[in-house]
Amino acid sequence: MSGFSIHWLDLREPADVAARDKSLVNIALDWLGQREDPISPDRILVDLGAGTGSTLRALPDLGASNFVWRLVDVDGDLLDEALRRHGKQLLIEDYQADLTIVNELPLMGANIITASALFDLVSREFCDALIARISSRKTAFYAALNYDGNIQWSPSHPLDEKVLAAFNKDQMRDKGFGPALGPTATDYLKSTLQAAGYKIEIAPSPWQLGAGQQALIAELVAGIYNVIATNSDVDVDTLNEWKQFRLQHADSGNCTVGHWDLLALPQ
Ligand SMILES: C[S@@+](CC[C@H](N)C(=O)[O-])C[C@H]1O[C@@H](n2cnc3c(N)ncnc32)[C@H](O)[C@@H]1O
């Protein structure tokens, strides 16, 4: 178990699918030669922190086909769920592995490394080690849905700014990789990959939450509340008021959560 429930991953997936920048995926598929030779079976995509397989659900709708989908996650239950959902239709290799042991990651023959909603959890050291490994082999790299530190609520509440500052501070807490990149993930990936010789494209991929997404908004509010209630100096009574206000407006208000997608192609 990694702490990421199937329930939470399922809840966020429609927002992720809508938010993911489609043009970067198109550029990646062109670079991989998927357009000229769509039936070649020998392209290997390694999805890090794959969860239940959100990437292999999202990319085929955008034109990806005939990949070997190599899913890597520390959580065996999530990988089992990915296999249960797709193992009979797609060529999946599942690896239960701790990403922090970078030298042992199953990257053999990979054409592209992908991830979604992962790189804000990881550290600089992890990125440096991973990029050193993939750049020597000129492997492409695509990281979607990296949180950027911006959350905007409508209607607003006087505590929003303070809550966001406390939440963003917590985003940089160690999540098992060393101090997390949190909102700095895209900038750090961009500069490190550029220095390693990659050509970088980035594009915004914000969650735009509103009517019909009450459950996701309520879970987001609860998640923010929980980390701040235990890890900040925000007054608990005021925080409770903020939570009640946010839950009252979960079905009628709007929320934007900033993310960025990044594609790095070897030159
Ligand atoms: C926010 S979830 C994203 C899952 C999936 N990519 C998605 O978009 O639905 C982060 C994923 O990273 C995995 N993870 C976290 N720490 C890990 C580690 N040290 N090694 C391998 N996987 C890890 C979790 O198990 C989880 O599946």
mmCIF file of C-alpha atoms and ligand atoms in Angstrom:
data_model
loop_
_atom_site.group_PDB
_atom_site.id
_atom_site.type_symbol
_atom_site.label_atom_id
_atom_site.label_comp_id
_atom_site.label_asym_id
_atom_site.label_seq_id
_atom_site.Cartn_x
_atom_site.Cartn_y
_atom_site.Cartn_z
ATOM 1 C CA MET A 1 0.000 0.000 0.000
ATOM 2 C CA SER A 2 1.309 3.462 -0.913
ATOM 3 C CA GLY A 3 -1.434 5.632 0.595
ATOM 4 C CA PHE A 4 -3.058 6.320 -2.793
ATOM 5 C CA SER A 5 -6.432 4.576 -2.817
ATOM 6 C CA ILE A 6 -8.141 3.248 -5.922
ATOM 7 C CA HIS A 7 -11.125 5.380 -4.874
ATOM 8 C CA TRP A 8 -9.058 8.605 -4.939
ATOM 9 C CA LEU A 9 -7.318 7.740 -8.223
ATOM 10 C CA ASP A 10 -10.674 6.928 -9.862
ATOM 11 C CA LEU A 11 -12.195 10.120 -8.530
ATOM 12 C CA ARG A 12 -9.472 12.353 -9.942
ATOM 13 C CA GLU A 13 -9.056 10.563 -13.266
ATOM 14 C CA PRO A 14 -11.821 12.344 -15.263
ATOM 15 C CA ALA A 15 -10.393 15.716 -14.177
ATOM 16 C CA ASP A 16 -6.907 14.542 -15.166
ATOM 17 C CA VAL A 17 -8.113 13.319 -18.565
ATOM 18 C CA ALA A 18 -9.817 16.646 -19.278
ATOM 19 C CA ALA A 19 -6.792 18.618 -18.061
ATOM 20 C CA ARG A 20 -3.992 16.731 -19.827
ATOM 21 C CA ASP A 21 -2.556 18.804 -22.691
ATOM 22 C CA LYS A 22 -3.313 16.939 -25.912
ATOM 23 C CA SER A 23 -0.714 18.687 -28.087
ATOM 24 C CA LEU A 24 2.235 17.362 -26.092
ATOM 25 C CA VAL A 25 0.931 13.811 -26.473
ATOM 26 C CA ASN A 26 0.641 14.339 -30.240
ATOM 27 C CA ILE A 27 4.218 15.598 -30.431
ATOM 28 C CA ALA A 28 5.405 12.602 -28.414
ATOM 29 C CA LEU A 29 3.542 10.106 -30.618
ATOM 30 C CA ASP A 30 4.926 11.761 -33.763
ATOM 31 C CA TRP A 31 8.437 11.582 -32.352
ATOM 32 C CA LEU A 32 7.952 7.901 -31.510
ATOM 33 C CA GLY A 33 6.937 7.270 -35.101
ATOM 34 C CA GLN A 34 3.449 6.108 -34.201
ATOM 35 C CA ARG A 35 1.925 7.963 -37.154
ATOM 36 C CA GLU A 36 4.090 6.365 -39.848
ATOM 37 C CA ASP A 37 4.106 2.868 -38.462
ATOM 38 C CA PRO A 38 1.165 2.435 -36.112
ATOM 39 C CA ILE A 39 1.354 -1.335 -35.969
ATOM 40 C CA SER A 40 4.963 -1.684 -34.936
ATOM 41 C CA PRO A 41 4.794 -3.509 -31.607
ATOM 42 C CA ASP A 42 8.248 -2.773 -30.341
ATOM 43 C CA ARG A 43 7.895 0.589 -28.616
ATOM 44 C CA ILE A 44 8.258 0.331 -24.890
ATOM 45 C CA LEU A 45 6.597 2.895 -22.651
ATOM 46 C CA VAL A 46 7.590 2.813 -18.985
ATOM 47 C CA ASP A 47 5.035 4.520 -16.744
ATOM 48 C CA LEU A 48 6.508 5.427 -13.350
ATOM 49 C CA GLY A 49 4.127 5.548 -10.375
ATOM 50 C CA ALA A 50 1.535 4.019 -12.695
ATOM 51 C CA GLY A 51 -1.178 3.428 -10.105
ATOM 52 C CA THR A 52 -4.118 1.618 -11.700
ATOM 53 C CA GLY A 53 -2.991 2.567 -15.228
ATOM 54 C CA SER A 54 -4.315 6.074 -15.842
ATOM 55 C CA THR A 55 -1.687 6.698 -18.539
ATOM 56 C CA LEU A 56 -2.602 3.588 -20.505
ATOM 57 C CA ARG A 57 -6.233 4.672 -20.388
ATOM 58 C CA ALA A 58 -5.493 8.271 -21.435
ATOM 59 C CA LEU A 59 -2.952 7.842 -24.244
ATOM 60 C CA PRO A 60 -4.793 5.411 -26.554
ATOM 61 C CA ASP A 61 -7.672 7.898 -26.835
ATOM 62 C CA LEU A 62 -5.087 10.364 -28.163
ATOM 63 C CA GLY A 63 -3.690 7.939 -30.742
ATOM 64 C CA ALA A 64 -1.217 5.738 -28.893
ATOM 65 C CA SER A 65 -1.285 2.120 -29.993
ATOM 66 C CA ASN A 66 0.838 -0.989 -29.933
ATOM 67 C CA PHE A 67 2.963 -0.119 -26.972
ATOM 68 C CA VAL A 68 4.378 -2.511 -24.498
ATOM 69 C CA TRP A 69 3.016 -0.811 -21.371
ATOM 70 C CA ARG A 70 5.548 -1.324 -18.605
ATOM 71 C CA LEU A 71 3.914 -0.176 -15.387
ATOM 72 C CA VAL A 72 6.054 0.490 -12.323
ATOM 73 C CA ASP A 73 4.643 1.173 -8.882
ATOM 74 C CA VAL A 74 5.529 0.339 -5.307
ATOM 75 C CA ASP A 75 1.899 -0.556 -4.589
ATOM 76 C CA GLY A 76 1.068 -4.121 -5.673
ATOM 77 C CA ASP A 77 -2.674 -3.626 -5.126
ATOM 78 C CA LEU A 78 -2.760 -0.749 -7.635
ATOM 79 C CA LEU A 79 -0.801 -2.770 -10.186
ATOM 80 C CA ASP A 80 -3.142 -5.750 -9.683
ATOM 81 C CA GLU A 81 -6.055 -3.428 -10.406
ATOM 82 C CA ALA A 82 -4.385 -2.199 -13.618
ATOM 83 C CA LEU A 83 -3.912 -5.800 -14.743
ATOM 84 C CA ARG A 84 -7.470 -6.718 -13.762
ATOM 85 C CA ARG A 85 -8.809 -3.829 -15.876
ATOM 86 C CA HIS A 86 -6.542 -4.164 -18.929
ATOM 87 C CA GLY A 87 -4.410 -7.297 -18.773
ATOM 88 C CA LYS A 88 -6.505 -9.201 -21.299
ATOM 89 C CA GLN A 89 -6.490 -6.432 -23.958
ATOM 90 C CA LEU A 90 -3.074 -4.791 -23.700
ATOM 91 C CA LEU A 91 0.493 -5.978 -23.502
ATOM 92 C CA ILE A 92 1.323 -5.030 -19.918
ATOM 93 C CA GLU A 93 4.477 -5.712 -17.958
ATOM 94 C CA ASP A 94 3.977 -4.867 -14.303
ATOM 95 C CA TYR A 95 6.853 -4.224 -11.942
ATOM 96 C CA GLN A 96 6.355 -3.719 -8.241
ATOM 97 C CA ALA A 97 9.380 -1.583 -7.444
ATOM 98 C CA ASP A 98 10.442 1.346 -5.322
ATOM 99 C CA LEU A 99 11.260 4.213 -7.685
ATOM 100 C CA THR A 100 13.883 5.556 -5.309
ATOM 101 C CA ILE A 101 16.188 2.687 -6.270
ATOM 102 C CA VAL A 102 16.811 4.343 -9.612
ATOM 103 C CA ASN A 103 19.564 2.040 -10.806
ATOM 104 C CA GLU A 104 17.251 -0.963 -10.539
ATOM 105 C CA LEU A 105 14.285 0.556 -12.378
ATOM 106 C CA PRO A 106 13.231 -1.601 -15.339
ATOM 107 C CA LEU A 107 14.072 0.901 -18.084
ATOM 108 C CA MET A 108 15.651 -1.629 -20.466
ATOM 109 C CA GLY A 109 14.799 -0.809 -24.088
ATOM 110 C CA ALA A 110 12.437 2.027 -23.102
ATOM 111 C CA ASN A 111 11.507 4.464 -25.884
ATOM 112 C CA ILE A 112 9.697 6.825 -23.544
ATOM 113 C CA ILE A 113 9.364 7.251 -19.788
ATOM 114 C CA THR A 114 6.010 8.629 -18.678
ATOM 115 C CA ALA A 115 4.382 9.643 -15.398
ATOM 116 C CA SER A 116 1.286 11.447 -14.256
ATOM 117 C CA ALA A 117 0.675 13.184 -10.963
ATOM 118 C CA LEU A 118 4.044 11.955 -9.742
ATOM 119 C CA PHE A 119 6.826 14.498 -10.100
ATOM 120 C CA ASP A 120 5.566 16.937 -7.457
ATOM 121 C CA LEU A 121 6.043 14.079 -4.962
ATOM 122 C CA VAL A 122 9.660 13.375 -5.829
ATOM 123 C CA SER A 123 12.931 15.054 -4.882
ATOM 124 C CA ARG A 124 15.705 16.803 -6.808
ATOM 125 C CA GLU A 125 17.986 13.846 -6.086
ATOM 126 C CA PHE A 126 15.512 11.425 -7.652
ATOM 127 C CA CYS A 127 15.155 13.611 -10.771
ATOM 128 C CA ASP A 128 18.919 13.994 -11.103
ATOM 129 C CA ALA A 129 19.496 10.238 -10.882
ATOM 130 C CA LEU A 130 16.647 9.385 -13.251
ATOM 131 C CA ILE A 131 17.647 11.994 -15.829
ATOM 132 C CA ALA A 132 21.273 10.856 -15.701
ATOM 133 C CA ARG A 133 20.062 7.332 -16.450
ATOM 134 C CA ILE A 134 17.677 8.148 -19.291
ATOM 135 C CA SER A 135 19.675 10.899 -21.003
ATOM 136 C CA SER A 136 22.614 8.584 -21.662
ATOM 137 C CA ARG A 137 20.237 6.385 -23.691
ATOM 138 C CA LYS A 138 18.362 9.284 -25.316
ATOM 139 C CA THR A 139 15.020 8.112 -23.978
ATOM 140 C CA ALA A 140 12.080 10.506 -24.313
ATOM 141 C CA PHE A 141 10.378 11.725 -21.151
ATOM 142 C CA TYR A 142 6.795 12.877 -20.542
ATOM 143 C CA ALA A 143 5.513 13.964 -17.118
ATOM 144 C CA ALA A 144 1.880 15.086 -16.963
ATOM 145 C CA LEU A 145 -0.087 16.841 -14.257
ATOM 146 C CA ASN A 146 2.607 18.315 -12.057
ATOM 147 C CA TYR A 147 1.006 20.565 -9.418
ATOM 148 C CA ASP A 148 2.186 24.201 -9.673
ATOM 149 C CA GLY A 149 1.068 25.701 -6.348
ATOM 150 C CA ASN A 150 -2.001 27.591 -7.630
ATOM 151 C CA ILE A 151 -5.492 26.841 -6.354
ATOM 152 C CA GLN A 152 -8.261 29.345 -6.983
ATOM 153 C CA TRP A 153 -11.695 29.045 -5.428
ATOM 154 C CA SER A 154 -14.976 30.667 -6.310
ATOM 155 C CA PRO A 155 -16.588 31.956 -4.193
ATOM 156 C CA SER A 156 -13.516 33.097 -2.298
ATOM 157 C CA HIS A 157 -13.022 32.867 1.466
ATOM 158 C CA PRO A 158 -10.757 35.128 3.603
ATOM 159 C CA LEU A 159 -8.628 32.127 4.655
ATOM 160 C CA ASP A 160 -7.936 30.846 1.093
ATOM 161 C CA GLU A 161 -4.517 32.479 0.797
ATOM 162 C CA LYS A 162 -3.305 31.284 4.184
ATOM 163 C CA VAL A 163 -4.599 27.773 3.558
ATOM 164 C CA LEU A 164 -2.868 27.658 0.165
ATOM 165 C CA ALA A 165 0.434 28.831 1.627
ATOM 166 C CA ALA A 166 0.271 26.132 4.322
ATOM 167 C CA PHE A 167 -0.755 23.490 1.776
ATOM 168 C CA ASN A 168 2.084 24.422 -0.580
ATOM 169 C CA LYS A 169 4.562 24.238 2.283
ATOM 170 C CA ASP A 170 3.338 20.726 3.018
ATOM 171 C CA GLN A 171 3.666 19.827 -0.662
ATOM 172 C CA MET A 172 7.436 20.053 -0.204
ATOM 173 C CA ARG A 173 7.447 17.552 2.680
ATOM 174 C CA ASP A 174 9.341 14.311 2.092
ATOM 175 C CA LYS A 175 7.037 11.756 0.434
ATOM 176 C CA GLY A 176 9.622 8.993 0.492
ATOM 177 C CA PHE A 177 12.059 10.456 -2.058
ATOM 178 C CA GLY A 178 13.644 13.186 0.076
ATOM 179 C CA PRO A 179 12.286 16.783 0.261
ATOM 180 C CA ALA A 180 9.572 16.932 -2.412
ATOM 181 C CA LEU A 181 9.717 19.283 -5.393
ATOM 182 C CA GLY A 182 6.051 20.177 -4.881
ATOM 183 C CA PRO A 183 5.112 23.256 -6.951
ATOM 184 C CA THR A 184 8.693 23.597 -8.248
ATOM 185 C CA ALA A 185 8.587 20.252 -10.080
ATOM 186 C CA THR A 186 8.052 21.552 -13.613
ATOM 187 C CA ASP A 187 10.754 24.232 -13.354
ATOM 188 C CA TYR A 188 13.235 21.781 -11.910
ATOM 189 C CA LEU A 189 12.531 19.116 -14.528
ATOM 190 C CA LYS A 190 12.730 21.693 -17.287
ATOM 191 C CA SER A 191 16.120 23.090 -16.300
ATOM 192 C CA THR A 192 17.641 19.698 -15.502
ATOM 193 C CA LEU A 193 16.437 18.061 -18.702
ATOM 194 C CA GLN A 194 17.577 21.064 -20.744
ATOM 195 C CA ALA A 195 21.027 20.827 -19.178
ATOM 196 C CA ALA A 196 21.070 17.134 -20.127
ATOM 197 C CA GLY A 197 20.511 18.054 -23.783
ATOM 198 C CA TYR A 198 16.757 17.609 -24.146
ATOM 199 C CA LYS A 199 14.372 19.848 -26.076
ATOM 200 C CA ILE A 200 11.506 20.755 -23.726
ATOM 201 C CA GLU A 201 7.860 21.583 -24.317
ATOM 202 C CA ILE A 202 5.586 22.518 -21.432
ATOM 203 C CA ALA A 203 1.872 23.241 -21.385
ATOM 204 C CA PRO A 204 -0.632 24.055 -18.636
ATOM 205 C CA SER A 205 -2.999 21.294 -17.584
ATOM 206 C CA PRO A 206 -5.162 22.784 -14.829
ATOM 207 C CA TRP A 207 -8.071 20.993 -13.226
ATOM 208 C CA GLN A 208 -11.165 23.092 -13.908
ATOM 209 C CA LEU A 209 -13.625 21.800 -11.352
ATOM 210 C CA GLY A 210 -17.242 22.818 -11.114
ATOM 211 C CA ALA A 211 -20.751 21.468 -11.418
ATOM 212 C CA GLY A 212 -20.859 17.672 -11.337
ATOM 213 C CA GLN A 213 -17.533 17.329 -9.555
ATOM 214 C CA GLN A 214 -18.779 17.770 -6.015
ATOM 215 C CA ALA A 215 -17.246 14.487 -4.817
ATOM 216 C CA LEU A 216 -13.774 15.381 -6.104
ATOM 217 C CA ILE A 217 -13.982 18.916 -4.700
ATOM 218 C CA ALA A 218 -15.122 17.580 -1.312
ATOM 219 C CA GLU A 219 -12.246 15.064 -1.253
ATOM 220 C CA LEU A 220 -9.780 17.781 -2.254
ATOM 221 C CA VAL A 221 -11.046 20.032 0.548
ATOM 222 C CA ALA A 222 -10.802 17.165 3.055
ATOM 223 C CA GLY A 223 -7.274 16.351 1.875
ATOM 224 C CA ILE A 224 -6.126 19.958 2.201
ATOM 225 C CA TYR A 225 -7.801 20.249 5.611
ATOM 226 C CA ASN A 226 -6.138 17.080 6.892
ATOM 227 C CA VAL A 227 -2.597 18.060 5.966
ATOM 228 C CA ILE A 228 -2.998 21.594 7.325
ATOM 229 C CA ALA A 229 -4.739 20.535 10.551
ATOM 230 C CA THR A 230 -1.763 18.355 11.444
ATOM 231 C CA ASN A 231 1.141 20.267 9.906
ATOM 232 C CA SER A 232 0.618 24.014 10.216
ATOM 233 C CA ASP A 233 -0.011 26.832 12.639
ATOM 234 C CA VAL A 234 -3.370 27.787 11.066
ATOM 235 C CA ASP A 235 -5.899 28.106 13.895
ATOM 236 C CA VAL A 236 -8.047 24.956 13.974
ATOM 237 C CA ASP A 237 -11.382 26.726 14.585
ATOM 238 C CA THR A 238 -10.791 29.077 11.659
ATOM 239 C CA LEU A 239 -9.701 26.134 9.540
ATOM 240 C CA ASN A 240 -12.905 24.274 10.439
ATOM 241 C CA GLU A 241 -14.915 27.301 9.283
ATOM 242 C CA TRP A 242 -12.999 27.318 6.012
ATOM 243 C CA LYS A 243 -13.694 23.606 5.523
ATOM 244 C CA GLN A 244 -17.427 23.998 6.222
ATOM 245 C CA PHE A 245 -17.623 26.935 3.799
ATOM 246 C CA ARG A 246 -15.790 24.987 1.071
ATOM 247 C CA LEU A 247 -17.976 21.897 1.541
ATOM 248 C CA GLN A 248 -21.141 24.018 1.453
ATOM 249 C CA HIS A 249 -20.037 25.366 -1.947
ATOM 250 C CA ALA A 250 -18.711 22.084 -3.328
ATOM 251 C CA ASP A 251 -21.726 21.602 -5.597
ATOM 252 C CA SER A 252 -22.212 25.230 -6.635
ATOM 253 C CA GLY A 253 -18.716 26.777 -6.647
ATOM 254 C CA ASN A 254 -15.678 26.395 -8.883
ATOM 255 C CA CYS A 255 -12.104 25.475 -8.296
ATOM 256 C CA THR A 256 -8.995 25.627 -10.494
ATOM 257 C CA VAL A 257 -5.938 23.608 -9.522
ATOM 258 C CA GLY A 258 -2.811 24.475 -11.508
ATOM 259 C CA HIS A 259 -0.759 21.732 -13.149
ATOM 260 C CA TRP A 260 1.759 21.576 -15.989
ATOM 261 C CA ASP A 261 2.638 18.848 -18.449
ATOM 262 C CA LEU A 262 6.195 18.513 -19.701
ATOM 263 C CA LEU A 263 7.609 16.649 -22.695
ATOM 264 C CA ALA A 264 11.355 16.247 -23.155
ATOM 265 C CA LEU A 265 12.726 14.897 -26.426
ATOM 266 C CA PRO A 266 16.355 13.958 -26.990
ATOM 267 C CA GLN A 267 18.073 16.053 -29.671
HETATM 268 C C1 LIG B 1 -0.722 10.487 -7.224
HETATM 269 S S1 LIG B 1 -0.534 8.795 -7.582
HETATM 270 C C2 LIG B 1 -0.620 8.808 -9.365
HETATM 271 C C3 LIG B 1 -0.981 7.460 -9.941
HETATM 272 C C4 LIG B 1 -1.195 7.451 -11.449
HETATM 273 N N1 LIG B 1 -0.017 7.876 -12.155
HETATM 274 C C5 LIG B 1 -2.368 8.338 -11.816
HETATM 275 O O1 LIG B 1 -2.155 9.393 -12.422
HETATM 276 O O2 LIG B 1 -3.502 7.950 -11.499
HETATM 277 C C6 LIG B 1 1.187 8.497 -7.278
HETATM 278 C C7 LIG B 1 1.611 7.067 -7.562
HETATM 279 O O3 LIG B 1 3.005 6.949 -7.266
HETATM 280 C C8 LIG B 1 3.215 5.724 -6.580
HETATM 281 N N2 LIG B 1 4.414 5.860 -5.746
HETATM 282 C C9 LIG B 1 4.607 6.736 -4.723
HETATM 283 N N3 LIG B 1 5.822 6.547 -4.189
HETATM 284 C C10 LIG B 1 6.411 5.551 -4.901
HETATM 285 C C11 LIG B 1 7.680 4.909 -4.837
HETATM 286 N N4 LIG B 1 8.608 5.248 -3.922
HETATM 287 N N5 LIG B 1 7.942 3.934 -5.718
HETATM 288 C C12 LIG B 1 7.021 3.564 -6.654
HETATM 289 N N6 LIG B 1 5.810 4.138 -6.761
HETATM 290 C C13 LIG B 1 5.505 5.117 -5.896
HETATM 291 C C14 LIG B 1 1.942 5.508 -5.771
HETATM 292 O O4 LIG B 1 1.768 4.156 -5.405
HETATM 293 C C15 LIG B 1 0.883 6.021 -6.723
HETATM 294 O O5 LIG B 1 0.405 5.016 -7.554
#
